[in-house]
Amino acid sequence: VALVGGGPGDPGLLTVRARQLLAGADVVVRDRLAPHMALPLDVEVIEVGKTGGGPSWSQRDIEALMVERALAGNRVVRLKGGDVHVFARGIEEVAACLAAGLPVEVVPGVSSALGVPALAGIPVTAQGVTQSFTVVSAHLPPGDPRSTVDWDALARLGGTLVLLMSTARLAAVCDALLAGGRDPQTPVAVVEDGTLSSERVTIATLATAGQLAHVQPPAVVVVGEVVAARLDHRHPAVPAAPPATSPAASPAASPATSPDA
Ligand SMILES: C[S@@+](CC[C@H](N)C(=O)[O-])C[C@H]1O[C@@H](n2cnc3c(N)ncnc32)[C@H](O)[C@@H]1O
């Protein structure tokens, strides 16, 4: 069995090893947010993610399926969205395979926590802006007794916050960060369907993001000053034509590049 992180959605972000394993697979057990890509016709693809609000497979049933197919002699690829161990229950699947005596390969993927902001032009760290980022699941809302997230501490921590699974709880999350003392003017970016052609980026502040009514999952929410450093490299503004009398550019006039760029 290979547990493969497929990246945030764009098949171009699959790793070389992921492609090799997919090319040799007999069965692909696929999550809903894993990338869609062309596979050989003889590969059996089993969708185990929730679609259209319908029921999803239980974690236990997914593990049983993987084990059953592998014990039957199939090369099984468990294709997950993003990275296998970022809010993905990957370790439970590794344990199930090992308990059944099956060898397991783990292939890391580009997590949406990093890949989605990067493609949207948002650096999660930037020199002189912030030197830290924290990735948080908001699957359980602030105040839920089952949650292990200390939202007050997160608010005080500063730096960049990257929130996953937060769309349905965005107002509560913003309120919790504001209550913890984070500046209401802190910029916020909501990136829906990141890396896909349907991607949508909305910029707000911590004071206003909770009122964004249109936000749909999947989305990555970035909170922090790095949002203001965003450069949309995919849609650069057309530079103004230089004045006709402008002297020719010389090497000495070139902008300086950072020594560690
Ligand atoms: C159950 S978590 C799995 C995370 C995944 N293992 C990873 O590393 O990206 C699912 C969450 O990832 C985020 N996500 C995954 N793909 C995304 C995408 N293409 N655009 C925006 N957010 C995405 C959303 O916050 C979504 O609710």
XYZ file of N, CA and C and ligand atoms in Angstrom:
810
model
N 0.856 -1.187 0.000
C 0.000 0.000 0.000
C 0.885 1.227 0.000
N 0.500 2.194 -0.818
C 1.200 3.482 -0.765
C 0.207 4.554 -0.357
N 0.562 5.277 0.690
C -0.234 6.444 1.100
C 0.360 7.641 0.400
N -0.390 8.234 -0.495
C 0.172 9.271 -1.358
C -0.544 10.598 -1.112
N 0.232 11.626 -0.799
C -0.318 12.977 -0.733
C -0.374 13.534 -2.140
N -1.582 13.907 -2.574
C -1.769 14.313 -3.973
C -1.650 15.805 -4.200
N -1.411 16.587 -3.124
C -1.383 18.035 -3.306
C -2.790 18.613 -3.291
N -2.879 19.945 -3.392
C -4.152 20.619 -3.139
C -5.186 20.529 -4.253
N -4.870 19.990 -5.386
C -5.909 19.865 -6.416
C -5.378 19.882 -7.831
N -4.476 20.802 -8.127
C -3.885 20.855 -9.463
C -2.992 19.626 -9.650
N -3.297 18.754 -10.632
C -2.467 17.551 -10.813
C -1.001 17.868 -11.088
N -0.712 19.074 -11.547
C 0.674 19.476 -11.787
C 1.492 19.520 -10.504
N 0.813 19.518 -9.363
C 1.530 19.572 -8.086
C 1.766 18.197 -7.490
N 1.403 17.135 -8.214
C 1.756 15.779 -7.771
C 3.265 15.613 -7.817
N 3.812 14.866 -6.879
C 5.251 14.616 -6.913
C 5.569 13.545 -7.961
N 6.859 13.457 -8.289
C 7.307 12.435 -9.244
C 6.966 11.040 -8.701
N 7.223 10.834 -7.405
C 6.945 9.509 -6.818
C 5.442 9.198 -6.837
N 4.625 10.202 -6.598
C 3.174 9.985 -6.657
C 2.765 9.525 -8.053
N 3.328 10.151 -9.067
C 2.986 9.775 -10.454
C 3.432 8.345 -10.759
N 4.638 8.007 -10.284
C 5.136 6.632 -10.522
C 4.188 5.618 -9.905
N 3.799 5.854 -8.671
C 2.947 4.889 -7.973
C 1.560 4.821 -8.618
N 1.031 5.953 -9.025
C -0.286 5.947 -9.672
C -0.225 5.184 -10.992
N 0.892 5.335 -11.706
C 1.026 4.652 -12.996
C 1.067 3.143 -12.819
N 1.536 2.679 -11.646
C 1.651 1.233 -11.442
C 0.559 0.653 -10.568
N -0.447 1.451 -10.225
C -1.465 0.990 -9.264
C -2.487 0.071 -9.926
N -3.033 -0.853 -9.106
C -4.208 -1.619 -9.532
C -5.483 -0.945 -9.031
N -5.399 -0.428 -7.800
C -6.566 0.199 -7.166
C -6.138 1.546 -6.592
N -6.942 2.580 -6.862
C -6.703 3.894 -6.255
C -7.896 4.212 -5.359
N -7.612 4.403 -4.093
C -8.659 4.744 -3.120
C -8.542 6.248 -2.893
N -9.509 6.997 -3.434
C -9.330 8.441 -3.627
C -10.213 9.277 -2.710
N -9.610 10.297 -2.119
C -10.362 11.282 -1.332
C -10.983 12.323 -2.258
N -12.002 13.021 -1.743
C -12.718 14.003 -2.566
C -11.815 15.149 -3.007
N -10.917 15.607 -2.122
C -10.105 16.773 -2.475
C -8.780 16.391 -3.132
N -8.575 15.109 -3.376
C -7.358 14.694 -4.090
C -7.478 15.111 -5.551
N -6.349 15.306 -6.244
C -6.429 15.779 -7.626
C -7.085 14.758 -8.551
N -7.755 15.286 -9.562
C -8.322 14.448 -10.620
C -7.314 14.420 -11.756
N -6.878 13.248 -12.136
C -5.947 13.162 -13.253
C -6.250 11.902 -14.056
N -5.754 11.893 -15.286
C -5.985 10.730 -16.142
C -5.203 9.550 -15.570
N -5.868 8.408 -15.472
C -5.222 7.178 -14.998
C -5.418 6.109 -16.052
N -4.540 5.093 -16.082
C -4.742 4.008 -17.046
C -6.142 3.414 -16.881
N -6.734 2.960 -18.001
C -8.127 2.506 -17.978
C -8.337 1.305 -17.069
N -7.281 0.497 -16.884
C -7.458 -0.705 -16.072
C -7.282 -0.461 -14.574
N -7.099 0.786 -14.174
C -6.987 1.085 -12.749
C -8.395 1.256 -12.178
N -8.652 0.547 -11.093
C -9.944 0.708 -10.426
C -9.853 1.897 -9.469
N -10.742 2.860 -9.639
C -10.735 4.041 -8.758
C -11.959 3.955 -7.844
N -11.695 3.968 -6.554
C -12.785 3.909 -5.581
C -12.823 5.240 -4.839
N -13.932 5.968 -5.016
C -14.072 7.287 -4.381
C -14.604 7.081 -2.972
N -13.846 7.506 -1.986
C -14.290 7.319 -0.607
C -14.613 8.651 0.082
N -14.558 9.750 -0.679
C -14.850 11.061 -0.086
C -16.317 11.387 -0.203
N -16.732 12.343 0.592
C -18.115 12.797 0.574
C -18.357 13.575 -0.717
N -19.417 13.282 -1.436
C -19.728 14.052 -2.644
C -21.163 14.557 -2.559
N -21.329 15.852 -2.922
C -22.669 16.438 -2.965
C -23.412 16.301 -1.645
N -22.694 16.360 -0.530
C -23.359 16.274 0.767
C -23.798 14.861 1.117
N -23.507 13.890 0.269
C -23.890 12.506 0.551
C -23.014 11.899 1.623
N -23.305 10.661 1.987
C -22.523 10.039 3.063
C -21.108 9.727 2.590
N -20.148 9.849 3.496
C -18.787 9.452 3.150
C -18.506 8.106 3.826
N -17.449 7.470 3.381
C -17.039 6.214 4.004
C -16.534 6.509 5.419
N -16.732 5.572 6.321
C -16.145 5.751 7.649
C -14.652 5.453 7.547
N -13.890 6.016 8.475
C -12.453 5.778 8.477
C -12.164 4.281 8.576
N -12.921 3.598 9.416
C -12.692 2.162 9.600
C -12.946 1.395 8.293
N -13.990 1.787 7.558
C -14.293 1.101 6.298
C -13.216 1.368 5.240
N -12.671 2.571 5.247
C -11.592 2.883 4.288
C -10.384 2.001 4.581
N -10.043 1.906 5.852
C -8.876 1.081 6.218
C -9.121 -0.383 5.848
N -10.327 -0.868 6.109
C -10.643 -2.266 5.797
C -10.562 -2.508 4.289
N -11.030 -1.530 3.508
C -10.983 -1.653 2.048
C -9.544 -1.734 1.541
N -8.700 -0.831 2.037
C -7.302 -0.827 1.608
C -6.633 -2.163 1.924
N -6.858 -2.623 3.146
C -6.216 -3.857 3.595
C -6.730 -5.044 2.780
N -8.024 -5.086 2.580
C -8.620 -6.216 1.844
C -8.075 -6.286 0.415
N -8.030 -5.127 -0.250
C -7.549 -5.128 -1.632
C -6.057 -5.464 -1.705
N -5.287 -4.985 -0.748
C -3.848 -5.272 -0.779
C -3.582 -6.740 -0.469
N -4.312 -7.310 0.500
C -4.117 -8.735 0.823
C -4.524 -9.623 -0.355
N -5.415 -9.102 -1.207
C -5.818 -9.854 -2.401
C -4.763 -9.757 -3.509
N -3.683 -9.033 -3.251
C -2.580 -8.991 -4.212
C -2.544 -7.750 -5.084
N -3.391 -6.763 -4.776
C -3.407 -5.531 -5.576
C -2.400 -4.515 -5.055
N -1.863 -3.731 -5.987
C -1.057 -2.568 -5.582
C -2.037 -1.418 -5.333
N -2.143 -1.048 -4.061
C -3.151 -0.058 -3.659
C -2.486 1.292 -3.432
N -3.029 2.328 -4.086
C -2.611 3.703 -3.782
C -3.762 4.383 -3.058
N -3.469 4.825 -1.871
C -4.443 5.613 -1.109
C -4.125 7.066 -1.399
N -4.923 7.699 -2.263
C -4.616 9.052 -2.735
C -5.391 10.073 -1.909
N -4.635 10.902 -1.206
C -5.249 11.878 -0.315
C -5.003 13.290 -0.833
N -5.847 14.236 -0.424
C -5.616 15.636 -0.786
C -4.485 16.203 0.051
N -3.694 17.066 -0.532
C -2.626 17.729 0.219
C -1.570 16.751 0.673
N -1.208 16.845 1.945
C -0.227 15.939 2.535
C -0.950 14.846 3.319
N -0.293 13.684 3.420
C -0.931 12.520 4.067
C -1.107 12.696 5.572
N -0.304 13.566 6.184
C -0.350 13.669 7.641
C -0.796 15.043 8.137
N -1.381 15.853 7.260
C -1.928 17.138 7.720
C -3.451 17.002 7.766
N -3.972 16.842 8.953
C -5.421 16.678 9.164
C -5.996 15.642 8.197
N -5.353 14.487 8.128
C -5.726 13.533 7.088
C -5.840 12.094 7.581
N -5.632 11.865 8.855
C -5.772 10.535 9.452
C -4.874 9.487 8.801
N -3.748 9.996 8.268
C -2.831 9.088 7.586
C -2.213 8.052 8.514
N -1.911 8.453 9.737
C -1.203 7.526 10.622
C -2.098 6.347 10.990
N -3.412 6.586 11.024
C -4.327 5.471 11.311
C -4.297 4.456 10.163
N -4.147 4.948 8.958
C -4.105 4.056 7.802
C -2.785 3.294 7.748
N -1.697 3.973 8.124
C -0.416 3.272 8.218
C -0.539 2.150 9.247
N -1.122 2.471 10.399
C -1.248 1.476 11.475
C -2.087 0.285 11.021
N -3.160 0.540 10.298
C -4.030 -0.555 9.847
C -3.277 -1.491 8.903
N -2.465 -0.901 8.024
C -1.700 -1.732 7.077
C -0.636 -2.547 7.817
N 0.085 -1.891 8.724
C 1.132 -2.605 9.465
C 0.528 -3.719 10.305
N -0.635 -3.459 10.898
C -1.289 -4.483 11.720
C -1.670 -5.700 10.877
N -1.913 -5.471 9.591
C -2.263 -6.574 8.689
C -1.025 -7.191 8.047
N 0.154 -6.717 8.447
C 1.393 -7.276 7.910
C 1.734 -6.775 6.516
N 1.136 -5.649 6.116
C 1.376 -5.119 4.766
C 2.464 -4.053 4.792
N 3.404 -4.090 3.852
C 4.369 -2.999 3.767
C 3.684 -1.723 3.273
N 4.122 -0.597 3.809
C 3.500 0.695 3.473
C 4.572 1.669 3.029
N 4.280 2.382 1.955
C 5.136 3.513 1.569
C 4.335 4.794 1.813
N 5.002 5.811 2.346
C 4.346 7.106 2.570
C 4.993 8.133 1.638
N 4.168 8.808 0.870
C 4.679 9.816 -0.062
C 4.087 11.179 0.335
N 4.923 12.067 0.871
C 4.401 13.376 1.270
C 3.848 14.133 0.070
N 2.893 14.998 0.339
C 2.343 15.830 -0.734
C 2.430 17.301 -0.359
N 2.161 18.151 -1.329
C 2.117 19.597 -1.068
C 0.834 19.876 -0.300
N 0.969 20.290 0.947
C -0.244 20.565 1.725
C -0.923 21.835 1.216
N -2.254 21.823 1.262
C -2.993 23.039 0.903
C -2.597 24.198 1.819
N -2.142 23.880 3.032
C -1.774 24.935 3.977
C -0.649 25.809 3.426
N 0.205 25.236 2.597
C 1.316 26.000 2.014
C 1.097 26.256 0.528
N 0.623 25.232 -0.188
C 0.501 25.358 -1.644
C -0.575 26.334 -2.074
N -1.675 26.372 -1.346
C -2.780 27.262 -1.755
C -2.408 28.741 -1.575
N -1.881 29.141 -0.403
C -1.441 30.543 -0.310
C -0.342 30.878 -1.333
N 0.597 29.953 -1.537
C 1.716 30.255 -2.444
C 1.214 30.559 -3.849
N 0.303 29.717 -4.362
C -0.183 29.971 -5.723
C -1.049 31.225 -5.787
N -1.687 31.562 -4.672
C -2.495 32.793 -4.643
C -1.623 34.030 -4.449
N -0.311 33.830 -4.357
C 0.611 34.963 -4.286
C 0.900 35.442 -2.880
N 0.492 34.639 -1.879
C 0.673 35.059 -0.481
C 1.826 34.259 0.134
N 2.893 34.946 0.560
C 3.994 34.243 1.228
C 3.609 34.008 2.693
N 3.729 32.787 3.204
C 3.339 32.584 4.608
C 4.367 33.182 5.573
N 5.598 33.359 5.116
C 6.554 34.178 5.860
C 7.133 35.184 4.872
N 7.571 36.317 5.385
C 8.232 37.307 4.529
C 9.220 38.079 5.388
N 10.396 38.308 4.802
C 11.458 39.014 5.526
C 10.944 40.355 6.037
N 11.110 40.609 7.314
C 10.688 41.889 7.881
C 9.203 41.960 8.192
N 8.453 40.917 7.851
C 7.006 40.927 8.125
C 6.689 39.926 9.227
N 6.990 38.667 8.970
C 6.829 37.670 10.032
C 7.756 36.494 9.779
N 8.181 35.898 10.866
C 9.092 34.753 10.773
C 8.430 33.477 11.264
N 7.118 33.495 11.423
C 6.477 32.266 11.885
C 5.106 32.104 11.242
N 4.737 30.842 11.062
C 3.358 30.573 10.651
C 2.848 29.366 11.431
N 1.562 29.379 11.693
C 0.926 28.318 12.463
C -0.245 27.793 11.655
N -0.309 26.489 11.510
C -1.408 25.868 10.746
C -2.384 25.269 11.751
N -3.644 25.646 11.605
C -4.651 25.267 12.600
C -5.873 24.687 11.898
N -6.405 23.640 12.477
C -7.702 23.134 12.011
C -8.804 23.803 12.814
N -9.784 24.348 12.099
C -10.956 24.922 12.774
C -12.150 23.988 12.606
N -11.840 22.728 12.434
C -12.902 21.726 12.274
C -13.875 21.795 13.455
N -13.307 21.971 14.664
C -14.152 22.178 15.842
C -14.131 23.664 16.164
N -15.287 24.291 16.333
C -15.314 25.745 16.519
C -14.722 26.160 17.861
N -14.274 27.436 17.959
C -13.802 27.931 19.248
C -14.895 27.730 20.303
N -14.502 27.314 21.448
C -15.476 27.095 22.525
C -15.982 25.668 22.598
N -15.756 24.882 21.540
C -16.194 23.485 21.587
C -15.320 22.729 22.603
N -15.944 22.052 23.538
C -15.137 21.392 24.579
C -14.205 20.313 24.041
N -14.486 19.799 22.847
C -13.600 18.767 22.284
C -12.357 19.367 21.633
N -12.368 20.684 21.390
C -11.256 21.317 20.684
C -10.028 21.433 21.587
N -8.857 21.160 21.013
C -7.604 21.327 21.763
C -6.901 22.629 21.369
N -7.555 23.451 20.543
C -6.932 24.703 20.093
C -7.171 25.790 21.143
N -6.087 26.468 21.552
C -6.195 27.587 22.490
C -6.229 28.875 21.658
N -7.442 29.369 21.382
C -7.587 30.506 20.463
C -7.016 31.791 21.055
N -7.087 31.943 22.398
C -6.486 33.121 23.044
C -4.984 33.128 22.797
N -4.371 31.953 22.996
C -2.921 31.860 22.807
C -2.565 32.126 21.341
N -3.378 31.625 20.426
C -3.122 31.862 18.995
C -3.184 33.349 18.673
N -4.157 34.026 19.261
C -4.299 35.471 19.010
C -3.066 36.212 19.492
N -2.536 35.800 20.639
C -1.354 36.475 21.214
C -0.074 36.123 20.466
N -0.066 34.937 19.865
C 1.141 34.424 19.212
C 1.590 35.321 18.063
N 0.644 35.948 17.373
C 0.993 36.771 16.215
C 1.474 35.890 15.073
N 2.239 36.475 14.165
C 2.690 35.710 13.001
C 1.514 35.395 12.092
N 1.778 34.479 11.155
C 0.743 34.103 10.185
C -0.049 32.926 10.722
N -1.374 33.008 10.613
C -2.220 31.859 10.935
C -2.797 31.326 9.628
N -2.647 30.042 9.403
C -3.250 29.394 8.228
C -4.332 28.473 8.771
N -5.568 28.753 8.413
C -6.704 28.017 8.977
C -7.295 27.096 7.928
N -7.403 25.838 8.267
C -8.064 24.864 7.398
C -9.412 24.504 8.012
N -10.313 24.067 7.163
C -11.644 23.621 7.612
C -12.340 24.693 8.444
N -12.271 25.929 7.992
C -12.790 27.024 8.821
C -13.981 27.745 8.194
N -14.374 27.400 6.969
C -15.363 28.250 6.284
C -16.684 28.351 7.052
N -17.171 27.242 7.564
C -18.472 27.265 8.241
C -18.388 27.942 9.602
N -17.157 28.149 10.084
C -16.978 28.706 11.429
C -16.175 30.003 11.384
N -16.146 30.644 10.216
C -15.251 31.794 10.044
C -15.586 32.930 11.022
N -16.879 33.207 11.216
C -17.262 34.307 12.122
C -16.802 33.992 13.546
N -17.013 32.763 13.982
C -16.621 32.382 15.349
C -15.103 32.430 15.509
N -14.381 32.025 14.467
C -12.917 32.042 14.519
C -12.410 33.492 14.606
N -12.965 34.368 13.767
C -12.542 35.781 13.799
C -12.877 36.392 15.158
N -14.061 36.098 15.673
C -14.450 36.632 16.990
C -13.477 36.162 18.067
N -13.094 34.890 18.003
C -12.189 34.348 19.024
C -10.825 35.031 18.957
N -10.340 35.278 17.734
C -9.032 35.937 17.606
C -9.115 37.390 18.056
N -10.242 38.049 17.747
C -10.426 39.437 18.203
C -10.533 39.477 19.726
N -11.283 38.536 20.295
C -11.431 38.491 21.759
C -10.087 38.238 22.432
N -9.203 37.519 21.725
C -7.872 37.230 22.276
C -6.897 38.382 22.098
N -7.340 39.451 21.412
C -6.520 40.655 21.325
C -5.842 40.886 19.991
N -6.141 40.058 18.977
C -5.515 40.316 17.666
C -6.147 41.570 17.044
N -5.312 42.345 16.379
C -5.748 43.640 15.815
C -6.875 43.435 14.796
N -7.992 44.155 14.936
C -9.103 44.013 13.980
C -8.713 44.344 12.537
N -7.660 45.165 12.372
C -7.247 45.534 11.009
C -6.302 44.512 10.383
N -6.018 43.415 11.077
C -5.144 42.380 10.510
C -5.740 41.885 9.189
N -4.949 41.904 8.108
C -5.494 41.439 6.828
C -5.771 39.931 6.830
N -6.813 39.573 6.100
C -7.240 38.169 5.996
C -7.465 37.853 4.515
N -6.987 36.696 4.088
C -7.295 36.227 2.720
C -8.032 34.901 2.829
N -9.085 34.775 2.043
C -9.814 33.509 1.960
C -9.605 32.993 0.536
N -8.986 31.834 0.424
C -8.713 31.269 -0.911
C -9.549 30.003 -1.066
N -10.579 30.105 -1.895
C -11.450 28.955 -2.148
C -10.957 28.218 -3.387
N -11.105 26.914 -3.399
C -10.720 26.095 -4.559
C -9.304 26.405 -5.024
N -8.401 26.563 -4.063
C -7.038 26.954 -4.415
C -6.387 26.008 -5.411
N -5.608 26.559 -6.298
C -4.820 25.891 -7.350
C -5.680 25.412 -8.512
N -6.993 25.525 -8.416
C -7.882 25.054 -9.492
C -8.363 26.248 -10.329
N -8.933 25.959 -11.510
C -9.371 27.059 -12.375
C -10.518 27.835 -11.724
N -11.218 27.206 -10.786
C -12.341 27.865 -10.097
C -11.888 28.667 -8.875
N -10.586 28.802 -8.682
C -10.073 29.494 -7.486
C -10.659 30.902 -7.349
N -10.940 31.279 -6.100
C -11.406 32.642 -5.819
C -10.681 33.148 -4.571
N -10.125 34.352 -4.660
C -9.408 34.949 -3.531
C -10.195 36.164 -3.051
N -10.507 36.197 -1.770
C -11.205 37.345 -1.184
C -10.331 37.922 -0.084
N -10.129 39.234 -0.127
C -9.308 39.906 0.880
C -10.235 40.692 1.818
N -9.995 40.546 3.107
C -10.803 41.241 4.102
C -9.893 41.606 5.269
N -10.495 41.942 6.395
C -9.734 42.134 7.629
C -10.354 41.229 8.679
N -9.669 41.122 9.802
C -10.214 40.281 10.868
C -11.574 40.806 11.331
N -11.758 42.132 11.223
C -13.037 42.721 11.650
C -14.161 42.409 10.666
N -13.826 42.170 9.385
C -14.889 42.009 8.372
C -15.006 40.585 7.836
N -13.978 39.769 7.985
C -13.979 38.448 7.330
C -15.139 37.572 7.803
N -15.526 37.744 9.060
C -16.608 36.917 9.596
C -17.932 37.156 8.907
N -18.053 38.308 8.212
C -19.330 38.605 7.525
C -19.330 38.162 6.067
N -18.258 37.560 5.602
C -18.227 37.109 4.203
C -19.227 35.967 4.048
N -20.298 36.257 3.312
C -21.391 35.278 3.266
C -21.160 34.210 2.197
N -20.358 34.559 1.175
C -20.296 33.683 0.007
C -19.308 32.531 0.145
N -18.513 32.521 1.199
C -17.365 31.600 1.241
C -17.814 30.138 1.296
N -17.254 29.345 0.403
C -17.597 27.920 0.315
C -16.336 27.072 0.508
N -16.473 25.915 1.107
C -15.320 25.014 1.195
C -15.046 24.350 -0.167
N -13.840 23.898 -0.434
C -12.699 23.997 0.464
C -12.048 25.370 0.363
N -11.584 25.850 1.496
C -10.889 27.140 1.483
C -9.773 27.129 2.526
N -8.721 27.848 2.196
C -7.652 28.123 3.150
C -7.773 29.591 3.538
N -7.767 29.861 4.831
C -7.859 31.237 5.325
C -6.500 31.615 5.903
N -5.972 32.730 5.421
C -4.672 33.215 5.914
C -4.921 34.509 6.674
N -4.455 34.545 7.908
C -4.608 35.724 8.770
C -3.212 36.242 9.073
N -2.967 37.516 8.742
C -1.656 38.064 9.093
C -1.201 39.119 8.104
N -0.165 39.850 8.511
C 0.336 40.955 7.682
C 0.879 40.478 6.346
N 1.227 39.196 6.243
C 1.744 38.696 4.955
C 0.711 38.842 3.838
N -0.566 38.895 4.215
C -1.610 39.034 3.180
C -1.415 40.349 2.420
N -0.971 41.389 3.164
C -0.745 42.688 2.522
C 0.489 42.659 1.612
N 1.351 41.655 1.800
C 2.549 41.515 0.952
C 2.243 40.726 -0.316
N 0.967 40.382 -0.527
C 0.598 39.531 -1.663
C 1.008 40.159 -2.999
N 1.573 39.336 -3.852
C 1.831 39.734 -5.242
C 1.199 38.672 -6.117
N 0.222 39.066 -6.909
C -0.471 38.085 -7.743
C 0.366 37.839 -8.996
N 1.343 36.931 -8.840
C 2.309 36.704 -9.928
C 1.656 36.130 -11.173
N 0.466 35.529 -11.006
C -0.181 34.935 -12.193
C -0.908 35.971 -13.034
N -1.227 37.107 -12.420
C -1.921 38.184 -13.152
C -1.198 39.499 -12.890
N 0.059 39.598 -13.325
C 0.810 40.818 -13.011
C 0.215 42.025 -13.734
N 0.263 43.178 -13.053
C -0.180 44.413 -13.695
C 0.779 44.714 -14.838
N 0.255 45.222 -15.950
C 1.119 45.555 -17.077
C 1.904 46.807 -16.701
N 3.263 46.742 -16.748
C 4.030 47.938 -16.362
C 3.794 49.079 -17.346
N 3.765 50.287 -16.804
C 3.577 51.453 -17.665
C 4.764 51.575 -18.613
N 4.508 52.037 -19.832
C 5.599 52.228 -20.793
C 6.532 53.310 -20.263
N 7.870 53.108 -20.382
C 8.795 54.149 -19.883
C 8.679 55.395 -20.745
N 8.965 56.588 -20.163
C 8.938 57.811 -20.975
C 9.955 57.715 -22.099
N 9.640 58.347 -23.243
C 10.485 58.226 -24.430
C 11.906 58.689 -24.160
N 12.097 59.670 -23.253
C 13.431 60.228 -23.012
C 14.206 59.458 -21.950
N 13.617 58.381 -21.405
C 14.270 57.648 -20.315
C 15.626 57.115 -20.760
N 16.686 57.298 -19.938
C 17.990 56.722 -20.320
C 17.928 55.205 -20.326
N 18.787 54.584 -21.158
C 18.801 53.123 -21.228
C 19.166 52.557 -19.864
N 18.524 51.454 -19.534
C 18.807 50.837 -18.232
C 20.242 50.343 -18.214
N 20.946 50.632 -17.123
C 22.310 50.128 -16.969
C 22.328 49.155 -15.806
N 23.342 48.274 -15.754
C 23.392 47.338 -14.639
C 23.354 48.057 -13.298
N 23.993 49.246 -13.213
C 24.047 49.958 -11.941
C 22.652 50.407 -11.511
N 21.731 50.576 -12.518
C 20.388 51.055 -12.189
C 19.442 49.916 -11.849
N 19.919 48.656 -11.969
C 19.033 47.521 -11.715
C 18.685 47.463 -10.234
N 17.451 47.016 -9.927
C 17.107 46.900 -8.522
C 17.977 45.854 -7.824
N 18.285 46.116 -6.564
C 19.118 45.169 -5.809
C 18.346 43.896 -5.540
N 19.017 42.784 -5.577
C 18.369 41.531 -5.183
C 18.869 41.141 -3.809
N 17.983 40.526 -3.055
C 18.344 40.115 -1.713
C 19.460 39.079 -1.784
N 20.460 39.142 -0.885
C 21.585 38.201 -0.962
C 21.139 36.755 -0.804
N 20.026 36.534 -0.108
C 19.586 35.146 0.072
C 18.352 34.853 -0.755
N 18.129 35.641 -1.836
C 16.933 35.416 -2.648
C 17.035 34.074 -3.348
C -9.444 17.420 5.892
S -8.390 18.753 5.511
C -7.136 17.900 4.626
C -5.903 18.736 4.419
C -4.898 18.087 3.489
N -4.375 16.853 4.020
C -3.738 19.031 3.162
O -2.593 18.781 3.563
O -3.989 20.007 2.456
C -9.320 19.549 4.221
C -9.109 21.065 4.212
O -7.970 21.390 3.450
C -8.172 22.643 2.813
N -8.072 22.444 1.352
C -7.768 21.310 0.720
N -7.698 21.510 -0.618
C -7.964 22.811 -0.813
C -8.029 23.642 -1.961
N -7.808 23.180 -3.200
N -8.318 24.962 -1.797
C -8.532 25.460 -0.582
N -8.482 24.719 0.547
C -8.196 23.422 0.434
C -9.541 23.128 3.228
O -9.391 23.942 4.373
C -10.232 21.839 3.557
O -11.321 22.041 4.424
